[in-house]
PDB file of C-alpha atoms in Angstrom:
ATOM      1  CA  MET A   1      -7.001-128.232-111.855  1.00  0.00           C
ATOM      2  CA  LYS A   2      -4.748-127.254-114.674  1.00  0.00           C
ATOM      3  CA  ARG A   3      -6.040-123.679-114.487  1.00  0.00           C
ATOM      4  CA  THR A   4      -5.421-123.517-110.765  1.00  0.00           C
ATOM      5  CA  SER A   5      -1.849-124.714-111.068  1.00  0.00           C
ATOM      6  CA  THR A   6      -1.187-122.253-113.924  1.00  0.00           C
ATOM      7  CA  PHE A   7      -2.670-119.453-111.822  1.00  0.00           C
ATOM      8  CA  VAL A   8      -0.577-120.387-108.765  1.00  0.00           C
ATOM      9  CA  LEU A   9       2.555-120.682-110.887  1.00  0.00           C
ATOM     10  CA  THR A  10       1.908-117.232-112.434  1.00  0.00           C
ATOM     11  CA  LEU A  11       1.256-115.771-108.991  1.00  0.00           C
ATOM     12  CA  LEU A  12       4.519-117.181-107.598  1.00  0.00           C
ATOM     13  CA  LEU A  13       6.452-115.931-110.613  1.00  0.00           C
ATOM     14  CA  ALA A  14       5.008-112.419-110.207  1.00  0.00           C
ATOM     15  CA  ALA A  15       5.790-112.419-106.480  1.00  0.00           C
ATOM     16  CA  GLY A  16       9.352-113.483-107.244  1.00  0.00           C
ATOM     17  CA  CYS A  17       9.780-110.586-109.700  1.00  0.00           C
ATOM     18  CA  PHE A  18       8.521-108.058-107.150  1.00  0.00           C
ATOM     19  CA  ALA A  19      10.812-109.470-104.474  1.00  0.00           C
ATOM     20  CA  ALA A  20      13.794-109.295-106.820  1.00  0.00           C
ATOM     21  CA  GLN A  21      13.088-105.636-107.552  1.00  0.00           C
ATOM     22  CA  ALA A  22      12.715-104.760-103.894  1.00  0.00           C
ATOM     23  CA  GLN A  23      16.137-106.210-103.064  1.00  0.00           C
ATOM     24  CA  THR A  24      18.005-104.163-105.674  1.00  0.00           C
ATOM     25  CA  LYS A  25      19.811-101.307-103.936  1.00  0.00           C
ATOM     26  CA  LEU A  26      20.957 -98.125-105.599  1.00  0.00           C
ATOM     27  CA  PRO A  27      24.545 -97.052-104.984  1.00  0.00           C
ATOM     28  CA  PRO A  28      24.851 -94.343-102.312  1.00  0.00           C
ATOM     29  CA  ARG A  29      25.013 -90.768-103.591  1.00  0.00           C
ATOM     30  CA  LYS A  30      28.356 -89.044-103.412  1.00  0.00           C
ATOM     31  CA  PRO A  31      28.358 -85.881-101.330  1.00  0.00           C
ATOM     32  CA  VAL A  32      28.768 -82.732-103.408  1.00  0.00           C
ATOM     33  CA  GLN A  33      30.630 -79.666-102.208  1.00  0.00           C
ATOM     34  CA  PRO A  34      28.426 -76.567-102.596  1.00  0.00           C
ATOM     35  CA  ARG A  35      29.738 -73.876-104.924  1.00  0.00           C
ATOM     36  CA  GLY A  36      31.327 -70.888-103.295  1.00  0.00           C
ATOM     37  CA  ARG A  37      29.601 -67.566-103.792  1.00  0.00           C
ATOM     38  CA  MET A  38      31.407 -64.330-104.327  1.00  0.00           C
ATOM     39  CA  VAL A  39      30.628 -61.714-101.729  1.00  0.00           C
ATOM     40  CA  SER A  40      31.229 -58.137-102.699  1.00  0.00           C
ATOM     41  CA  LYS A  41      32.519 -55.815-100.055  1.00  0.00           C
ATOM     42  CA  GLY A  42      31.456 -52.255-100.685  1.00  0.00           C
ATOM     43  CA  ALA A  43      30.500 -50.842-104.048  1.00  0.00           C
ATOM     44  CA  ALA A  44      30.449 -53.060-107.109  1.00  0.00           C
ATOM     45  CA  THR A  45      33.408 -52.573-109.418  1.00  0.00           C
ATOM     46  CA  ARG A  46      33.329 -52.696-113.182  1.00  0.00           C
ATOM     47  CA  ASP A  47      35.652 -54.886-115.186  1.00  0.00           C
ATOM     48  CA  GLY A  48      38.690 -52.904-116.279  1.00  0.00           C
ATOM     49  CA  ALA A  49      41.934 -51.357-115.071  1.00  0.00           C
ATOM     50  CA  VAL A  50      42.101 -48.574-112.458  1.00  0.00           C
ATOM     51  CA  MET A  51      45.081 -46.617-111.158  1.00  0.00           C
ATOM     52  CA  LYS A  52      44.730 -46.838-107.392  1.00  0.00           C
ATOM     53  CA  ASP A  53      47.365 -45.752-104.859  1.00  0.00           C
ATOM     54  CA  GLY A  54      50.003 -45.543-107.594  1.00  0.00           C
ATOM     55  CA  LYS A  55      49.384 -49.121-108.785  1.00  0.00           C
ATOM     56  CA  VAL A  56      47.306 -50.474-111.649  1.00  0.00           C
ATOM     57  CA  VAL A  57      44.582 -52.868-110.492  1.00  0.00           C
ATOM     58  CA  LEU A  58      42.783 -55.045-113.072  1.00  0.00           C
ATOM     59  CA  THR A  59      39.281 -56.427-112.475  1.00  0.00           C
ATOM     60  CA  GLN A  60      38.083 -59.304-114.665  1.00  0.00           C
ATOM     61  CA  ASN A  61      34.925 -61.344-114.034  1.00  0.00           C
ATOM     62  CA  GLY A  62      34.609 -59.755-110.604  1.00  0.00           C
ATOM     63  CA  LEU A  63      38.127 -60.753-109.511  1.00  0.00           C
ATOM     64  CA  THR A  64      40.546 -57.907-108.782  1.00  0.00           C
ATOM     65  CA  ASN A  65      44.316 -58.386-108.989  1.00  0.00           C
ATOM     66  CA  PRO A  66      47.247 -55.981-109.315  1.00  0.00           C
ATOM     67  CA  VAL A  67      48.960 -55.801-112.700  1.00  0.00           C
ATOM     68  CA  LEU A  68      52.431 -57.332-112.205  1.00  0.00           C
ATOM     69  CA  GLN A  69      53.490 -57.586-115.842  1.00  0.00           C
ATOM     70  CA  GLU A  70      52.450 -56.054-119.152  1.00  0.00           C
ATOM     71  CA  THR A  71      48.871 -57.083-119.869  1.00  0.00           C
ATOM     72  CA  ALA A  72      47.041 -56.947-123.211  1.00  0.00           C
ATOM     73  CA  LEU A  73      43.337 -56.100-123.372  1.00  0.00           C
ATOM     74  CA  ILE A  74      40.759 -57.431-125.822  1.00  0.00           C
ATOM     75  CA  ASN A  75      41.464 -54.814-128.512  1.00  0.00           C
ATOM     76  CA  GLY A  76      45.270 -55.088-128.209  1.00  0.00           C
ATOM     77  CA  THR A  77      45.856 -52.153-125.840  1.00  0.00           C
ATOM     78  CA  LYS A  78      48.732 -52.925-123.460  1.00  0.00           C
ATOM     79  CA  ILE A  79      48.943 -51.837-119.816  1.00  0.00           C
ATOM     80  CA  LYS A  80      52.167 -51.903-117.811  1.00  0.00           C
ATOM     81  CA  PRO A  81      52.350 -52.102-113.995  1.00  0.00           C
ATOM     82  CA  ASP A  82      53.569 -48.477-113.772  1.00  0.00           C
ATOM     83  CA  GLY A  83      50.402 -47.232-115.548  1.00  0.00           C
ATOM     84  CA  THR A  84      51.843 -46.742-119.022  1.00  0.00           C
ATOM     85  CA  VAL A  85      49.159 -47.530-121.602  1.00  0.00           C
ATOM     86  CA  THR A  86      50.067 -48.266-125.239  1.00  0.00           C
ATOM     87  CA  MET A  87      47.056 -48.017-127.548  1.00  0.00           C
ATOM     88  CA  THR A  88      46.608 -50.139-130.660  1.00  0.00           C
ATOM     89  CA  ASP A  89      47.596 -47.217-132.908  1.00  0.00           C
ATOM     90  CA  GLY A  90      50.971 -46.922-131.105  1.00  0.00           C
ATOM     91  CA  THR A  91      50.240 -43.845-128.989  1.00  0.00           C
ATOM     92  CA  SER A  92      51.002 -44.120-125.303  1.00  0.00           C
ATOM     93  CA  THR A  93      49.838 -42.311-122.194  1.00  0.00           C
ATOM     94  CA  VAL A  94      50.348 -42.656-118.462  1.00  0.00           C
ATOM     95  CA  MET A  95      47.366 -43.328-116.214  1.00  0.00           C
ATOM     96  CA  LYS A  96      46.911 -40.965-113.274  1.00  0.00           C
ATOM     97  CA  GLU A  97      45.241 -41.642-109.926  1.00  0.00           C
ATOM     98  CA  GLY A  98      41.573 -42.551-110.461  1.00  0.00           C
ATOM     99  CA  ASP A  99      41.828 -43.126-114.225  1.00  0.00           C
ATOM    100  CA  TYR A 100      39.827 -46.099-115.534  1.00  0.00           C
ATOM    101  CA  MET A 101      40.337 -48.174-118.679  1.00  0.00           C
ATOM    102  CA  SER A 102      37.667 -50.616-119.804  1.00  0.00           C
ATOM    103  CA  LEU A 103      38.608 -54.063-121.100  1.00  0.00           C
ATOM    104  CA  THR A 104      37.785 -52.833-124.613  1.00  0.00           C
ATOM    105  CA  GLY A 105      40.443 -50.094-124.362  1.00  0.00           C
ATOM    106  CA  ARG A 106      38.349 -47.011-123.604  1.00  0.00           C
ATOM    107  CA  LEU A 107      40.145 -44.639-121.227  1.00  0.00           C
ATOM    108  CA  THR A 108      38.114 -42.533-118.781  1.00  0.00           C
ATOM    109  CA  THR A 109      40.165 -40.058-116.788  1.00  0.00           C
ATOM    110  CA  ALA A 110      39.341 -38.847-113.292  1.00  0.00           C
ATOM    111  CA  VAL A 111      38.692 -35.365-114.750  1.00  0.00           C
ATOM    112  CA  MET A 112      36.137 -36.807-117.202  1.00  0.00           C
ATOM    113  CA  LYS A 113      34.375 -38.613-114.368  1.00  0.00           C
ATOM    114  CA  ALA A 114      34.243 -35.409-112.297  1.00  0.00           C
ATOM    115  CA  GLN A 115      32.737 -33.495-115.246  1.00  0.00           C
ATOM    116  CA  GLN A 116      30.121 -36.196-115.826  1.00  0.00           C
ATOM    117  CA  ASP A 117      29.232 -36.223-112.129  1.00  0.00           C
ATOM    118  CA  SER A 118      28.917 -32.427-112.011  1.00  0.00           C
ATOM    119  CA  LEU A 119      26.716 -32.392-115.133  1.00  0.00           C
ATOM    120  CA  ALA A 120      24.491 -35.091-113.654  1.00  0.00           C
ATOM    121  CA  LYS A 121      24.279 -33.195-110.361  1.00  0.00           C
ATOM    122  CA  ALA A 122      23.401 -29.962-112.187  1.00  0.00           C
ATOM    123  CA  ALA A 123      20.681 -31.741-114.159  1.00  0.00           C
ATOM    124  CA  GLN A 124      19.137 -33.003-110.914  1.00  0.00           C
ATOM    125  CA  LEU A 125      19.193 -29.578-109.266  1.00  0.00           C
ATOM    126  CA  ASP A 126      17.985 -27.530-112.270  1.00  0.00           C
ATOM    127  CA  PRO A 127      16.118 -29.794-114.707  1.00  0.00           C
ATOM    128  CA  LYS A 128      15.643 -27.474-117.710  1.00  0.00           C
ATOM    129  CA  GLY A 129      13.282 -28.605-120.364  1.00  0.00           C
ATOM    130  CA  LYS A 130      11.195 -30.674-117.988  1.00  0.00           C
ATOM    131  CA  LYS A 131       7.711 -29.735-116.976  1.00  0.00           C
ATOM    132  CA  GLY A 132       7.748 -28.006-113.650  1.00  0.00           C
ATOM    133  CA  LYS A 133       5.159 -26.438-111.409  1.00  0.00           C
ATOM    134  CA  LYS A 134       3.286 -23.549-112.963  1.00  0.00           C
ATOM    135  CA  LYS A 135       3.287 -20.331-111.037  1.00  0.00           C
ATOM    136  CA  GLY A 136      -0.095 -19.101-109.932  1.00  0.00           C
ATOM    137  CA  ARG A 137      -1.416 -15.741-111.146  1.00  0.00           C
TER     138      ARG A 137
END
């Protein structure tokens, strides 16, 4: 009899524990706003400053904004809104339409870009030094 009562008491205690767990409710989850994604329109732009339509436009981390006041780059080069660039050694130059300056202070002019493009185009059209088709005899 003693065993039966101990068994019943243990069974009731276990049932009470399971019932207590089942009644515990978790707090409702807070809704989370999804992160916005950047959508690029057109060609991807590199980080740096470009003279476009007579204004200097600075792209950093994919965000493009016009330069409204003197801005310093990573290496200490300073760019003014009118396109005047003061290098770290004190020399200054004026950016022309299409000129690009990286965030590390490397200036690439529109003329340099045109030369690089023409050299790349020439290499595609006349690949010297590469194995070509052998002429038959």
